[in-house]
XYZ file of C-alpha atoms in Angstrom:
440
model
C 137.410 123.214 113.605
C 140.917 122.122 114.543
C 140.870 119.138 112.238
C 138.677 116.941 110.076
C 136.504 114.498 112.038
C 136.895 110.799 111.410
C 134.392 108.943 109.259
C 133.052 107.066 112.294
C 132.393 110.211 114.313
C 131.111 112.267 111.396
C 128.634 109.523 110.513
C 127.080 109.786 113.961
C 125.748 113.244 113.131
C 123.243 111.621 110.816
C 121.485 109.915 113.742
C 121.347 112.868 116.144
C 117.706 112.648 117.192
C 116.748 109.177 115.930
C 115.443 106.662 118.444
C 118.163 104.097 118.868
C 118.267 100.917 120.964
C 121.327 101.986 122.954
C 120.844 99.166 125.475
C 119.198 95.805 124.850
C 118.563 93.320 127.660
C 118.442 89.762 126.354
C 117.059 86.976 128.525
C 118.844 84.082 126.823
C 117.173 81.402 128.938
C 114.548 80.691 131.579
C 116.778 78.014 133.044
C 118.464 78.828 136.337
C 120.215 76.992 139.160
C 118.364 79.200 141.695
C 114.684 79.946 142.364
C 114.816 83.589 143.458
C 111.752 84.937 145.221
C 111.463 88.079 143.083
C 112.356 86.658 139.646
C 110.470 88.646 136.996
C 110.824 85.831 134.463
C 109.922 83.030 136.926
C 113.103 81.130 136.052
C 114.221 77.919 137.709
C 115.930 74.529 137.366
C 112.736 72.945 136.023
C 112.891 74.946 132.786
C 114.247 73.459 129.551
C 116.021 74.833 126.491
C 113.304 73.658 124.096
C 111.832 77.084 123.267
C 115.071 79.102 123.370
C 116.528 80.733 120.283
C 119.394 78.520 119.166
C 122.915 79.756 118.475
C 122.311 80.450 114.791
C 119.156 82.419 115.555
C 121.011 84.407 118.208
C 123.704 85.307 115.683
C 121.023 86.488 113.262
C 119.384 88.633 115.937
C 122.762 90.188 116.787
C 123.236 91.093 113.113
C 119.758 92.632 112.957
C 120.341 94.641 116.118
C 123.694 95.952 114.898
C 122.068 97.002 111.635
C 119.956 99.435 113.681
C 122.698 100.533 116.103
C 126.293 99.472 115.338
C 127.462 100.048 118.925
C 124.836 99.074 121.508
C 125.301 97.715 124.990
C 124.012 94.149 125.050
C 123.100 92.710 128.449
C 123.045 88.912 128.316
C 121.052 87.508 131.216
C 118.490 84.859 132.068
C 117.424 83.011 134.067
C 121.086 82.259 134.572
C 122.932 82.817 131.277
C 125.908 80.703 132.368
C 123.783 77.568 131.949
C 123.880 78.124 128.179
C 126.824 76.274 126.673
C 126.960 78.790 123.811
C 127.044 81.930 125.990
C 130.654 82.758 125.160
C 130.031 82.065 121.478
C 127.111 84.515 121.408
C 129.037 87.078 123.451
C 132.115 86.753 121.276
C 130.103 87.093 118.078
C 128.434 90.291 119.314
C 131.539 91.897 120.803
C 133.635 91.199 117.716
C 131.080 93.080 115.628
C 130.922 96.224 117.753
C 128.566 95.595 120.668
C 129.633 96.171 124.253
C 128.623 92.930 125.958
C 127.972 92.516 129.665
C 126.553 89.514 131.486
C 123.951 89.577 134.255
C 124.337 86.629 136.621
C 123.532 85.456 140.125
C 127.280 84.861 140.447
C 127.195 81.357 141.848
C 128.567 79.716 138.670
C 131.426 82.173 138.064
C 134.373 79.833 138.291
C 137.823 81.048 137.301
C 137.495 79.123 134.034
C 134.136 80.698 133.183
C 135.426 84.199 133.970
C 138.457 83.650 131.716
C 136.189 82.416 128.924
C 133.931 85.475 129.245
C 136.900 87.813 129.178
C 138.359 86.029 126.142
C 134.987 86.404 124.416
C 135.202 90.174 124.816
C 132.746 90.551 127.692
C 133.340 93.990 129.220
C 131.925 93.238 132.665
C 129.400 91.310 134.713
C 126.523 92.351 136.960
C 126.302 90.223 140.108
C 123.276 90.125 142.413
C 123.672 90.461 146.180
C 120.537 91.217 148.174
C 121.904 91.021 151.713
C 125.137 90.448 153.580
C 123.231 88.202 155.958
C 123.632 84.683 154.574
C 120.297 83.508 155.931
C 118.369 86.356 154.264
C 120.203 86.236 150.931
C 120.083 82.451 150.690
C 116.377 82.380 151.565
C 115.681 85.125 149.024
C 117.578 83.160 146.379
C 116.156 79.846 147.653
C 119.519 78.105 147.686
C 121.920 77.222 150.502
C 125.330 78.935 150.444
C 124.318 81.217 147.582
C 125.859 84.282 149.224
C 129.123 82.484 149.916
C 129.361 81.302 146.301
C 128.640 84.761 144.912
C 131.044 86.638 147.167
C 133.785 84.099 146.414
C 133.299 84.858 142.720
C 134.097 88.539 143.316
C 137.660 87.650 144.278
C 138.029 85.703 141.044
C 136.663 88.654 139.052
C 139.166 90.973 140.707
C 142.004 88.530 140.040
C 141.190 88.475 136.325
C 140.488 92.218 136.172
C 136.966 91.856 134.842
C 134.812 94.790 135.938
C 131.703 94.019 137.949
C 128.560 95.752 139.171
C 126.748 94.873 142.385
C 122.962 94.807 142.016
C 120.495 94.741 144.887
C 116.700 94.629 144.867
C 115.219 96.795 147.616
C 112.621 95.033 149.762
C 111.102 95.532 153.171
C 113.474 92.851 154.433
C 116.725 94.562 153.399
C 115.856 98.284 153.201
C 117.755 99.101 156.406
C 120.788 97.233 155.100
C 121.202 99.319 151.927
C 123.873 101.675 153.388
C 125.986 98.701 154.417
C 125.539 97.092 151.004
C 126.638 100.245 149.154
C 129.743 100.589 151.318
C 130.521 96.883 150.963
C 130.200 97.102 147.160
C 132.738 99.935 147.107
C 135.123 97.933 149.314
C 134.802 94.963 146.956
C 135.877 97.103 144.008
C 132.564 97.331 142.138
C 132.464 99.949 139.392
C 128.780 100.556 140.102
C 126.088 99.830 142.675
C 122.578 99.536 141.245
C 119.609 99.540 143.595
C 116.593 98.034 141.863
C 113.112 98.949 143.015
C 110.676 96.091 142.706
C 108.266 95.866 139.794
C 105.635 93.240 140.696
C 105.958 90.877 137.746
C 106.683 87.148 137.591
C 107.272 85.742 141.060
C 107.724 89.330 142.237
C 103.948 89.687 142.171
C 103.890 87.831 145.477
C 106.186 90.303 147.244
C 105.048 93.313 149.226
C 106.618 96.455 147.768
C 107.934 99.479 149.639
C 105.591 102.397 150.225
C 106.165 105.625 148.294
C 107.625 107.297 151.414
C 110.097 104.435 151.773
C 111.114 104.925 148.139
C 111.802 108.582 148.884
C 114.015 107.744 151.854
C 116.105 105.298 149.830
C 116.382 107.676 146.868
C 117.670 110.391 149.189
C 120.214 107.933 150.573
C 121.416 107.108 147.052
C 121.953 110.823 146.340
C 124.254 110.973 149.374
C 126.215 107.913 148.272
C 126.490 109.244 144.722
C 128.342 112.234 146.186
C 130.490 110.111 148.489
C 131.734 107.682 145.849
C 131.847 109.982 142.832
C 134.859 109.113 140.681
C 135.290 105.727 142.342
C 131.935 103.930 142.036
C 128.681 104.930 140.390
C 125.575 104.709 142.586
C 122.252 104.551 140.778
C 118.580 103.728 141.195
C 116.950 101.354 138.723
C 113.237 101.247 137.878
C 112.827 104.478 139.869
C 113.331 107.363 137.424
C 112.102 109.809 140.069
C 115.628 109.433 141.448
C 116.513 112.179 138.971
C 114.201 114.615 140.778
C 116.111 114.094 144.010
C 119.457 114.477 142.212
C 118.253 117.631 140.456
C 117.110 119.159 143.748
C 119.932 118.028 146.024
C 123.047 117.379 143.908
C 122.986 119.640 140.818
C 126.682 118.960 140.095
C 126.146 115.199 139.797
C 127.205 113.590 136.493
C 123.988 111.576 136.741
C 122.284 114.633 135.276
C 124.155 114.008 132.016
C 121.985 110.936 131.511
C 118.632 110.764 129.836
C 117.348 109.322 133.064
C 113.655 109.011 132.326
C 112.244 105.528 131.844
C 113.969 104.396 128.615
C 111.537 101.594 127.693
C 110.907 101.563 123.957
C 112.879 104.794 123.547
C 116.499 103.743 124.026
C 115.988 100.310 125.539
C 114.134 97.052 125.046
C 114.211 93.388 126.027
C 114.389 90.130 124.076
C 112.897 87.015 125.703
C 114.430 83.530 125.411
C 111.792 82.682 122.788
C 112.630 85.749 120.667
C 109.778 88.021 121.704
C 110.519 91.748 122.060
C 109.097 93.756 124.970
C 109.780 97.339 126.149
C 111.826 96.141 129.138
C 112.382 93.008 131.248
C 109.734 94.102 133.755
C 107.124 94.954 131.104
C 105.809 91.744 129.507
C 103.840 93.481 126.736
C 104.973 91.745 123.529
C 105.588 94.141 120.631
C 107.105 91.722 118.129
C 108.476 88.242 117.438
C 112.036 87.840 116.142
C 111.217 84.405 114.751
C 108.923 86.108 112.244
C 110.069 89.764 112.098
C 113.353 91.602 111.792
C 114.489 93.562 114.838
C 114.622 96.787 112.833
C 111.003 96.450 111.747
C 109.856 95.905 115.320
C 111.921 98.809 116.655
C 110.630 101.209 113.999
C 106.992 100.170 113.755
C 105.728 99.024 117.154
C 102.574 100.878 118.205
C 103.512 100.384 121.875
C 106.948 101.902 121.306
C 105.257 104.826 119.530
C 103.062 105.378 122.614
C 106.077 105.333 124.913
C 107.988 107.767 122.695
C 105.128 110.279 122.600
C 105.109 110.314 126.436
C 101.489 111.402 126.758
C 101.307 110.370 130.389
C 98.265 110.235 132.613
C 97.618 111.310 136.194
C 100.163 113.310 138.118
C 103.023 112.077 135.902
C 101.353 113.864 132.995
C 101.180 117.203 134.803
C 104.451 117.012 136.745
C 107.152 119.571 135.963
C 109.690 116.712 135.987
C 107.895 114.681 133.329
C 110.500 115.404 130.645
C 113.432 114.137 132.690
C 111.590 111.549 134.798
C 108.117 110.467 133.747
C 107.888 107.602 136.219
C 108.414 103.878 135.682
C 106.208 102.649 132.845
C 106.572 98.991 133.867
C 105.343 99.683 137.398
C 102.454 101.748 136.059
C 101.432 98.782 133.897
C 101.851 96.225 136.689
C 99.846 98.198 139.265
C 97.255 99.995 137.116
C 97.067 98.031 133.862
C 98.060 101.142 131.859
C 101.693 101.733 130.878
C 100.976 105.450 130.405
C 99.412 105.938 133.854
C 101.081 107.638 136.808
C 103.750 105.650 138.655
C 102.167 104.757 142.036
C 105.576 104.547 143.731
C 106.251 108.297 143.564
C 105.431 110.399 146.630
C 105.900 113.749 144.891
C 102.763 115.835 144.271
C 103.173 118.441 141.508
C 101.541 121.788 142.205
C 101.419 123.127 138.660
C 103.160 126.296 139.815
C 106.574 125.551 138.255
C 107.431 125.422 134.545
C 108.244 122.087 132.940
C 111.916 121.191 133.342
C 113.084 120.274 129.859
C 116.473 118.963 130.972
C 118.785 119.373 133.891
C 121.762 120.366 131.723
C 123.087 119.609 128.257
C 122.577 115.870 127.965
C 125.471 113.970 126.456
C 124.583 110.362 127.289
C 122.647 108.998 124.356
C 123.541 111.930 122.108
C 125.506 111.683 118.891
C 129.252 112.253 119.172
C 130.140 115.489 117.371
C 133.930 115.902 117.326
C 135.856 119.111 116.960
C 139.352 117.631 116.980
C 141.103 115.126 114.745
C 141.096 111.508 115.976
C 143.801 109.249 114.592
C 142.748 105.854 113.290
C 144.115 103.944 116.328
C 142.377 106.363 118.715
C 139.166 105.962 116.772
C 139.498 102.187 117.074
C 139.625 102.593 120.857
C 136.501 104.720 120.635
C 134.683 101.942 118.813
C 134.716 100.013 122.094
C 132.561 102.652 123.730
C 128.780 101.973 123.718
C 126.776 104.423 121.639
C 124.961 105.919 124.608
C 128.178 107.090 126.312
C 130.306 107.847 123.259
C 129.400 111.543 123.172
C 130.452 112.138 126.761
C 133.725 110.273 126.185
C 134.456 112.430 123.126
C 133.651 115.591 125.065
C 135.831 114.720 128.040
C 138.751 113.526 125.928
C 138.681 116.681 123.830
C 138.448 118.913 126.911
C 141.543 117.147 128.234
C 143.330 117.648 124.893
C 142.496 121.351 124.632
C 143.703 121.986 128.169
C 147.105 120.768 126.929
C 147.003 122.743 123.689
C 146.518 119.650 121.529
C 144.375 119.387 118.411
C 144.725 115.652 117.697
C 143.549 112.708 119.797
C 146.008 109.818 119.794
C 146.365 106.543 121.720
C 149.151 108.216 123.689
C 146.729 110.932 124.794
C 144.193 108.304 125.820
C 146.922 106.669 127.880
C 147.605 109.990 129.580
C 143.911 110.342 130.370
C 143.923 106.830 131.777
C 146.757 107.739 134.139
C 144.818 110.805 135.309
C 141.755 108.815 136.336
C 140.951 108.250 140.026
C 143.074 105.569 141.637
C 140.324 102.937 141.745
C 139.873 103.113 138.006
C 143.537 103.489 137.089
C 144.209 100.144 138.768
C 141.435 98.587 136.711
C 141.411 100.336 133.349
C 138.048 101.106 131.720
C 137.546 98.737 128.813
C 137.751 101.456 126.157
C 141.201 102.570 127.360
C 142.760 99.118 127.659
C 145.555 97.973 125.388
C 144.655 94.275 125.800
């Protein structure tokens, strides 16, 4: 080794193969100013705050979560999280203690003042929902007049305050043909990522007609193309469709997406907290595995029988015999919603395994979600920058930084080196520095 690893990085070796909640989605409220057609939590303006965890309880839950993973990504959503007066207090408490905090919002309430408050609270970015560029369709889908205009106006305010944002779209029969335009528009707006969600029929989404498996395949193929086109400028990903990884593996083997553990992460690296403090495997899977009003988060994470099932991955039907089951495995929430069994085959997948190919264990060495194992010395200020990186991407950041250092004959990682790396990033990202490279 070229130098002694820091205490932070060396400690990560202890948790190499442990199941960690790298990402936690937290529905802080069922209240919302909109009444979206597909809402999995059936939120709306008629809901009240009566059953929500209060601020003190939220602080306690944050402490319990950080006791299990000191550096998770925490997604604060709703309903509409901006209706909670204590949103910035909760976000600030979590970010100050090591979590990477992002906010999921419909975007209509993102005033300049609210954006500044989120940024001051340490929020690293926001995810904004846009389901069509046709005002009539989007506004009808969101059941509110001028919703699209309000959301798109907020993007300019986000750019002005240099707060990163993701564009999220739910694929439906009504907007499937518009997806190419939406991806291109998201890139033009300056989004760091475009996420295409595939419907899981829960909540009000039960009333929607989903795409057929063949239509899924067409959209997944399209996303592979856009991943190539925007690589280095904007990530393009499928959500709730882990069979996306099969298409990437077959058609784009050089894609960085293959660094991810892309299979359904429910109960393995990911879970959801409801406004009332219940824990479920994901937002689209309402199976309750614990209650944070009566149990500690760590106890639920370690001892849930449902999580144990999901971690064993003993899948049924064609998912259980598919050669891609280790890196895909289908969407467990959709399997539950459509078959009643979260271990059943995902009905949305058109692929039919033949049994003639060996099981694909992994596409390449997976770094996302792995422990960071350094081989160079990191100075204390550089290590402090690294603390801003969520646990699930820390290993890939360490690897890329150290590759950059070695190429220049360096054996120590310093803030100055991180600044040099920042300058070498693609132009879109150098104008808007990634949060872990910022000086502010």
